[in-house]
PDB file of C-alpha atoms in Angstrom:
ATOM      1  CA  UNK A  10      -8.592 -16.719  -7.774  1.00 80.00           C
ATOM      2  CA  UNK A  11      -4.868 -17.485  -9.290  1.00 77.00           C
ATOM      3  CA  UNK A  12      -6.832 -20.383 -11.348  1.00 83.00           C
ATOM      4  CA  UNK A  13      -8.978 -17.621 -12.711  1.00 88.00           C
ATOM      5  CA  UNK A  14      -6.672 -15.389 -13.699  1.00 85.00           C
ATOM      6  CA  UNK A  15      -8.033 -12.914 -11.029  1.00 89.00           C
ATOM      7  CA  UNK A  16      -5.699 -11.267  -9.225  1.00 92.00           C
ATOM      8  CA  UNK A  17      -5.873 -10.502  -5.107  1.00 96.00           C
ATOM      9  CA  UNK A  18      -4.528  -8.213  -2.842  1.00 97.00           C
ATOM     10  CA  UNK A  19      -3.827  -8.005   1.084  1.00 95.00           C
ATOM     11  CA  UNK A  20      -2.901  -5.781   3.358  1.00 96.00           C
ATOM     12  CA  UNK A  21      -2.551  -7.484   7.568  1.00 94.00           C
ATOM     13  CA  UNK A  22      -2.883  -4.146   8.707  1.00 89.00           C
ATOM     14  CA  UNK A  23      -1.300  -5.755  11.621  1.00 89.00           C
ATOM     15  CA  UNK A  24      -2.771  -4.221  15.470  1.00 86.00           C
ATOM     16  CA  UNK A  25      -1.446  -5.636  18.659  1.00 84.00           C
ATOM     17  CA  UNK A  26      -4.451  -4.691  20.840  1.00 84.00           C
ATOM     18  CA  UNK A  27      -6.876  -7.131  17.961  1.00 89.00           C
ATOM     19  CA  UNK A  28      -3.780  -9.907  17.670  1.00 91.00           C
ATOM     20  CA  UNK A  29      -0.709 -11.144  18.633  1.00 93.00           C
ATOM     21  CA  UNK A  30       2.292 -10.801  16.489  1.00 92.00           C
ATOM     22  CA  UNK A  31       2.577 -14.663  16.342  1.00 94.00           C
ATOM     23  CA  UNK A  32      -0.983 -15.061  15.439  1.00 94.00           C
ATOM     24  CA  UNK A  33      -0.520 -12.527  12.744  1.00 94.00           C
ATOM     25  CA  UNK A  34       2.539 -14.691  11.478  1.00 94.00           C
ATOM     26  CA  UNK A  35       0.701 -17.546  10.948  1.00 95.00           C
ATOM     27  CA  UNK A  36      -2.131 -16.277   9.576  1.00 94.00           C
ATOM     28  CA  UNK A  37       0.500 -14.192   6.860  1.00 95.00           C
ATOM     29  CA  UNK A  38       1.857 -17.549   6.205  1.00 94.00           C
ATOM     30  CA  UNK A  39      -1.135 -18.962   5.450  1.00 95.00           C
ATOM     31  CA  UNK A  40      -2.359 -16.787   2.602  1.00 94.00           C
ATOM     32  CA  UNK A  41       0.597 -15.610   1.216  1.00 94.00           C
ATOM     33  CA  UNK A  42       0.748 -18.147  -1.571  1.00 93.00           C
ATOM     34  CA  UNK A  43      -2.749 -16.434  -3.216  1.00 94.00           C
ATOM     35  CA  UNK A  44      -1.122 -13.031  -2.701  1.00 96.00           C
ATOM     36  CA  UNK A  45      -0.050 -10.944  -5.652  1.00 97.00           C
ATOM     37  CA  UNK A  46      -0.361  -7.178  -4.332  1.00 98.00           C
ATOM     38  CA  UNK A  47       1.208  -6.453  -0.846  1.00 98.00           C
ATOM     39  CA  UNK A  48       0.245  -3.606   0.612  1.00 98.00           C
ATOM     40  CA  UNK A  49       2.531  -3.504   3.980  1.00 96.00           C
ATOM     41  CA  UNK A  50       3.263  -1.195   6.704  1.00 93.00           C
ATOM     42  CA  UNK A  51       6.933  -0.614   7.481  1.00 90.00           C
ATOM     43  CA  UNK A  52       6.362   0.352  11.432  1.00 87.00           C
ATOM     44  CA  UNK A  53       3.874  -2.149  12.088  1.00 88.00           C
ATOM     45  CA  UNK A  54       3.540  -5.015   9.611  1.00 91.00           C
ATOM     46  CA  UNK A  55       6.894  -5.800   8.427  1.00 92.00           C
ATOM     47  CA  UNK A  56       8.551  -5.878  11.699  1.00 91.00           C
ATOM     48  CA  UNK A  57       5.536  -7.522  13.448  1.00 91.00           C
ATOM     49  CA  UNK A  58       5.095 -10.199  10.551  1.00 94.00           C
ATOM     50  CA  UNK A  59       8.729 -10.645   9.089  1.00 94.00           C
ATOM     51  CA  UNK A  60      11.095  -9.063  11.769  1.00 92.00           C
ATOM     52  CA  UNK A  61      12.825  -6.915   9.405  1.00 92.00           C
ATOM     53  CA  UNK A  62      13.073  -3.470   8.886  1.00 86.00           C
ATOM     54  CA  UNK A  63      14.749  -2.654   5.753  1.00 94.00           C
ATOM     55  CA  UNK A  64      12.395  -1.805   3.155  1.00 96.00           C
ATOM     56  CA  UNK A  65      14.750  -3.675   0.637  1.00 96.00           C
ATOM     57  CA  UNK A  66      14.994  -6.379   2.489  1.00 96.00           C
ATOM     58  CA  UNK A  67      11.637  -7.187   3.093  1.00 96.00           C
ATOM     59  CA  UNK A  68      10.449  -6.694  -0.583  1.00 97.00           C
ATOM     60  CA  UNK A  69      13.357  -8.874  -1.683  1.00 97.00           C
ATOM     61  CA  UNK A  70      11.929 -11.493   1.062  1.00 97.00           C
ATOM     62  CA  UNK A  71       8.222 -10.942  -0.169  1.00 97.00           C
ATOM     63  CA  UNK A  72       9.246 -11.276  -3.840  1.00 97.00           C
ATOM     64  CA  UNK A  73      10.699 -14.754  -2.467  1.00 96.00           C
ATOM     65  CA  UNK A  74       7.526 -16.300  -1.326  1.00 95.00           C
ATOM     66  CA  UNK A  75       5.786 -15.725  -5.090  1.00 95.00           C
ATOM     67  CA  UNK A  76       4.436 -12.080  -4.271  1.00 97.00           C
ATOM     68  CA  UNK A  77       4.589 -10.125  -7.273  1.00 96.00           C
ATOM     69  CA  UNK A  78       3.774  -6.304  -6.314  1.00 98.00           C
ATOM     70  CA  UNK A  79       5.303  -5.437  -2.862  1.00 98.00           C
ATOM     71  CA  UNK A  80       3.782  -1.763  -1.429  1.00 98.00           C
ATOM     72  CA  UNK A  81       5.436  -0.740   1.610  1.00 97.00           C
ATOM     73  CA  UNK A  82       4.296   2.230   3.572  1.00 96.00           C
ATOM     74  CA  UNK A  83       6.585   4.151   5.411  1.00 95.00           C
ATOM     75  CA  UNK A  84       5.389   6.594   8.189  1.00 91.00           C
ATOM     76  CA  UNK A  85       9.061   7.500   9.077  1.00 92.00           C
ATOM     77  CA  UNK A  86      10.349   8.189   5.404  1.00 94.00           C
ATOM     78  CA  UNK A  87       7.519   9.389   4.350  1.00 95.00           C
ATOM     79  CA  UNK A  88       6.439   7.831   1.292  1.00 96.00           C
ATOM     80  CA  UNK A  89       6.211   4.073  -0.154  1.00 97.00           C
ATOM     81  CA  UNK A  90       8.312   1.930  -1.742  1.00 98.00           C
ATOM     82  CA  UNK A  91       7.215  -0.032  -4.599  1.00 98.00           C
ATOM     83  CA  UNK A  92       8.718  -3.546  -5.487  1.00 98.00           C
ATOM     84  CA  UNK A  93       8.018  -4.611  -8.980  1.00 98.00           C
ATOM     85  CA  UNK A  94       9.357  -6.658 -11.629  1.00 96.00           C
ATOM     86  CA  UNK A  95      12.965  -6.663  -9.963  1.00 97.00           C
ATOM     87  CA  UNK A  96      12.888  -3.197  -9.164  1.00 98.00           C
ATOM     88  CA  UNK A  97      12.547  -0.886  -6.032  1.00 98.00           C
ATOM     89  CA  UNK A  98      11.150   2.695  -6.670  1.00 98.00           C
ATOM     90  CA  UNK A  99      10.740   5.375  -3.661  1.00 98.00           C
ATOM     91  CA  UNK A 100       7.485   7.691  -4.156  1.00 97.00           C
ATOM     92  CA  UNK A 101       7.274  10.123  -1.390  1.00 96.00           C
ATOM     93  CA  UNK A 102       3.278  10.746   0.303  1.00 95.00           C
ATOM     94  CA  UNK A 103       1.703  13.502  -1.713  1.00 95.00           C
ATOM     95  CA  UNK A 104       1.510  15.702   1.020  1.00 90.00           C
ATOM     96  CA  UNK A 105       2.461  16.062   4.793  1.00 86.00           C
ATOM     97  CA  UNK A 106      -0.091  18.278   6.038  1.00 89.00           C
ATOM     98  CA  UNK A 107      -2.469  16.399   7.330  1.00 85.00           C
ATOM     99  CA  UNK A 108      -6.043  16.694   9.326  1.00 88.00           C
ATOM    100  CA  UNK A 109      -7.507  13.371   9.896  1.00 87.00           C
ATOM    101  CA  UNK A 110      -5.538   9.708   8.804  1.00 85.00           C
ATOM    102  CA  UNK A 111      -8.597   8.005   9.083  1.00 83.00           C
ATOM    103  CA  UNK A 112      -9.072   5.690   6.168  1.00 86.00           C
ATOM    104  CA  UNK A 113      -6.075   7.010   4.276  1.00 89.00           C
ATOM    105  CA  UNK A 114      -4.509   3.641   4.034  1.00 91.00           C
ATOM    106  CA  UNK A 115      -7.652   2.274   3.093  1.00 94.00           C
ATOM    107  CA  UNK A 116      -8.486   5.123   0.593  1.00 95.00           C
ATOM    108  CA  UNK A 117      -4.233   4.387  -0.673  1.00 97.00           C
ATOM    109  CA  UNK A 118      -5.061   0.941  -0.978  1.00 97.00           C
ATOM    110  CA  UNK A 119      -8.621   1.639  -3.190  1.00 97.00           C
ATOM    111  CA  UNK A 120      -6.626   4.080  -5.177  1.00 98.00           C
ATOM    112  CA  UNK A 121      -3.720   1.566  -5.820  1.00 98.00           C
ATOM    113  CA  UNK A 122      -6.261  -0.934  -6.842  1.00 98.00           C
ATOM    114  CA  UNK A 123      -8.380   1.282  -9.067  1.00 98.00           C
ATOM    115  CA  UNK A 124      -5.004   2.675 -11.241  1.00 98.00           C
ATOM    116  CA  UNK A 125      -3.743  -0.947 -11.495  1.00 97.00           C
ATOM    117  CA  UNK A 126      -6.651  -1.911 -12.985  1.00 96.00           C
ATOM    118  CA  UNK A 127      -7.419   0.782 -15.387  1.00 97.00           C
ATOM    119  CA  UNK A 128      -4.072   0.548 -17.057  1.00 97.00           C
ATOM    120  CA  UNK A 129      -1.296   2.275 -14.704  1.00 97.00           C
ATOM    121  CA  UNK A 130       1.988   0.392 -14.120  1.00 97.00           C
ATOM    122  CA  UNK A 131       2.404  -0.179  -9.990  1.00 98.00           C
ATOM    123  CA  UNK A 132       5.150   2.666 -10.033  1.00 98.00           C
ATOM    124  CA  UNK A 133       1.969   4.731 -11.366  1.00 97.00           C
ATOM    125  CA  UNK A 134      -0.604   3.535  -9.335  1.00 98.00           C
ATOM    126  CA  UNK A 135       1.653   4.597  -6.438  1.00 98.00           C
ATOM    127  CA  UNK A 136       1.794   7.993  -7.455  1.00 97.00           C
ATOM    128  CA  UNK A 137      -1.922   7.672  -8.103  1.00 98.00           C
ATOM    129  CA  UNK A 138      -2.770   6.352  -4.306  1.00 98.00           C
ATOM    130  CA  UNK A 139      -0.887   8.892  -2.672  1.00 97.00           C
ATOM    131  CA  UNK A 140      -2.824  11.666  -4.189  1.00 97.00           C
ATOM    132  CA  UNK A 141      -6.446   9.330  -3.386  1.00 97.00           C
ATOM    133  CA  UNK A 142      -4.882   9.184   0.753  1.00 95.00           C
ATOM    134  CA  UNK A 143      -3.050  13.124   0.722  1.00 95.00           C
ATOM    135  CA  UNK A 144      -6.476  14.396  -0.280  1.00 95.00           C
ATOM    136  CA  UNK A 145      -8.378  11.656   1.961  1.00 94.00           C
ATOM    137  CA  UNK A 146      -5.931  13.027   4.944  1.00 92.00           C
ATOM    138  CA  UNK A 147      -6.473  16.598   4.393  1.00 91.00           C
ATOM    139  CA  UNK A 148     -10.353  16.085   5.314  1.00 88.00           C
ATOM    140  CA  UNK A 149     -12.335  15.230   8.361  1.00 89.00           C
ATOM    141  CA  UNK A 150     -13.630  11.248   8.786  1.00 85.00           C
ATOM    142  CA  UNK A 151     -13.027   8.291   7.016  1.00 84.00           C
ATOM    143  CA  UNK A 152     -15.620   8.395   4.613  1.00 86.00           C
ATOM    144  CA  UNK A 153     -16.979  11.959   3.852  1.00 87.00           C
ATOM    145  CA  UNK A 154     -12.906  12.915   2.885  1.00 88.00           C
ATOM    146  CA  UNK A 155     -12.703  10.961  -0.092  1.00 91.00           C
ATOM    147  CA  UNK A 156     -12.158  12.564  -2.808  1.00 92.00           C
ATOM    148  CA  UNK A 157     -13.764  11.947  -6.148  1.00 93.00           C
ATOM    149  CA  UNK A 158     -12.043  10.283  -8.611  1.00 94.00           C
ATOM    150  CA  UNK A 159     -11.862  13.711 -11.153  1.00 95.00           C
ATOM    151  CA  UNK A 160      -9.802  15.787  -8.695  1.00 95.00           C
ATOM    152  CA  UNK A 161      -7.217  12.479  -8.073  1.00 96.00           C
ATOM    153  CA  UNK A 162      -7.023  12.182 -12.356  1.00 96.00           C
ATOM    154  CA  UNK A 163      -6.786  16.206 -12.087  1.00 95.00           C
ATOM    155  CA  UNK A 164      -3.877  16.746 -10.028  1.00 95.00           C
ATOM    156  CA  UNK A 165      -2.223  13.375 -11.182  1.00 96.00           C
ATOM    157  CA  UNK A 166      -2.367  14.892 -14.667  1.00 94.00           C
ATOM    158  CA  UNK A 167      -0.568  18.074 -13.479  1.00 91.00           C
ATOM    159  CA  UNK A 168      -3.665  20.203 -13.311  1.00 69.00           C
ATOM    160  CA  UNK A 169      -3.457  21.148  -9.439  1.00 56.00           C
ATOM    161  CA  UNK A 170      -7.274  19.880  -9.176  1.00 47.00           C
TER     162      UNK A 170
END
């Protein structure tokens, strides 16, 4: 992909009932060379995968090993930090209140994706995801609750959908 100019994301998504921590490790090690987007869970993934815990710790570690665009989610802060171009930026979630989690990560992950490559900075795109999962979250199952992509542009315009 990297020969191609294409660029690739990942996200472990790291689950101790489907793999060990050690297995998840390795395989992390393995592909993180032909990462460029990191999309990481703080709870799970960093301390599973890296053993740390300190948001700026572990982007500063990712950003070490050649990964360009570090997105951590945190569950018990409450938003995601963004690690980009030497900086770290906090954006909280888009909204608390939720009915079903489902997919959200995915859906944040789609969204982050989708902004990055129509244009938005990663700071942005964050911004941009967190309105694609807050909506996704605020519906029942993991597919029907996605919301189109005019409401997301809607509210991330400052129209309130």
């Amino acid at each position: 992909a990297k020969e191609n100019g294409v660029m690739t994301a990942y996200d472990p998504n790291y689950y101790s009932a489907i793999t060990t921590a050690d297995e998840a490790k390795e395989n992390f090690t393995r592909i993180s060379s032909y990462v460029d987007i990191l999309f990481m869970s703080t709870k799970h993934d960093a301390i599973n995968i890296l053993e740390l815990d300190s948001p700026e710790n572990i982007i500063k570690k990712l950003w070490d090993m050649g990964i360009q665009i570090v997105v951590l989610k945190s569950s018990d802060n409450q938003g995601y930090y963004t690690g980009y171009n030497g900086n770290i930026v906090f954006t909280d979630f888009y909204t608390t209140e939720y009915v079903d989690t489902t997919c959200s990560g995915d859906a944040f992950n789609g969204g982050f994706l989708h902004a990055v490559t129509h244009g938005f900075t990663p700071f942005e795109a964050v911004k941009f995801a967190s309105i694609v999962a807050g909506l996704q979250a605020k519906g029942i199952g993991a597919i029907k609750s996605i919301p189109y992509k005019e409401e997301v542009y809607s509210i991330y315009r400052g129209n309130n959908g």
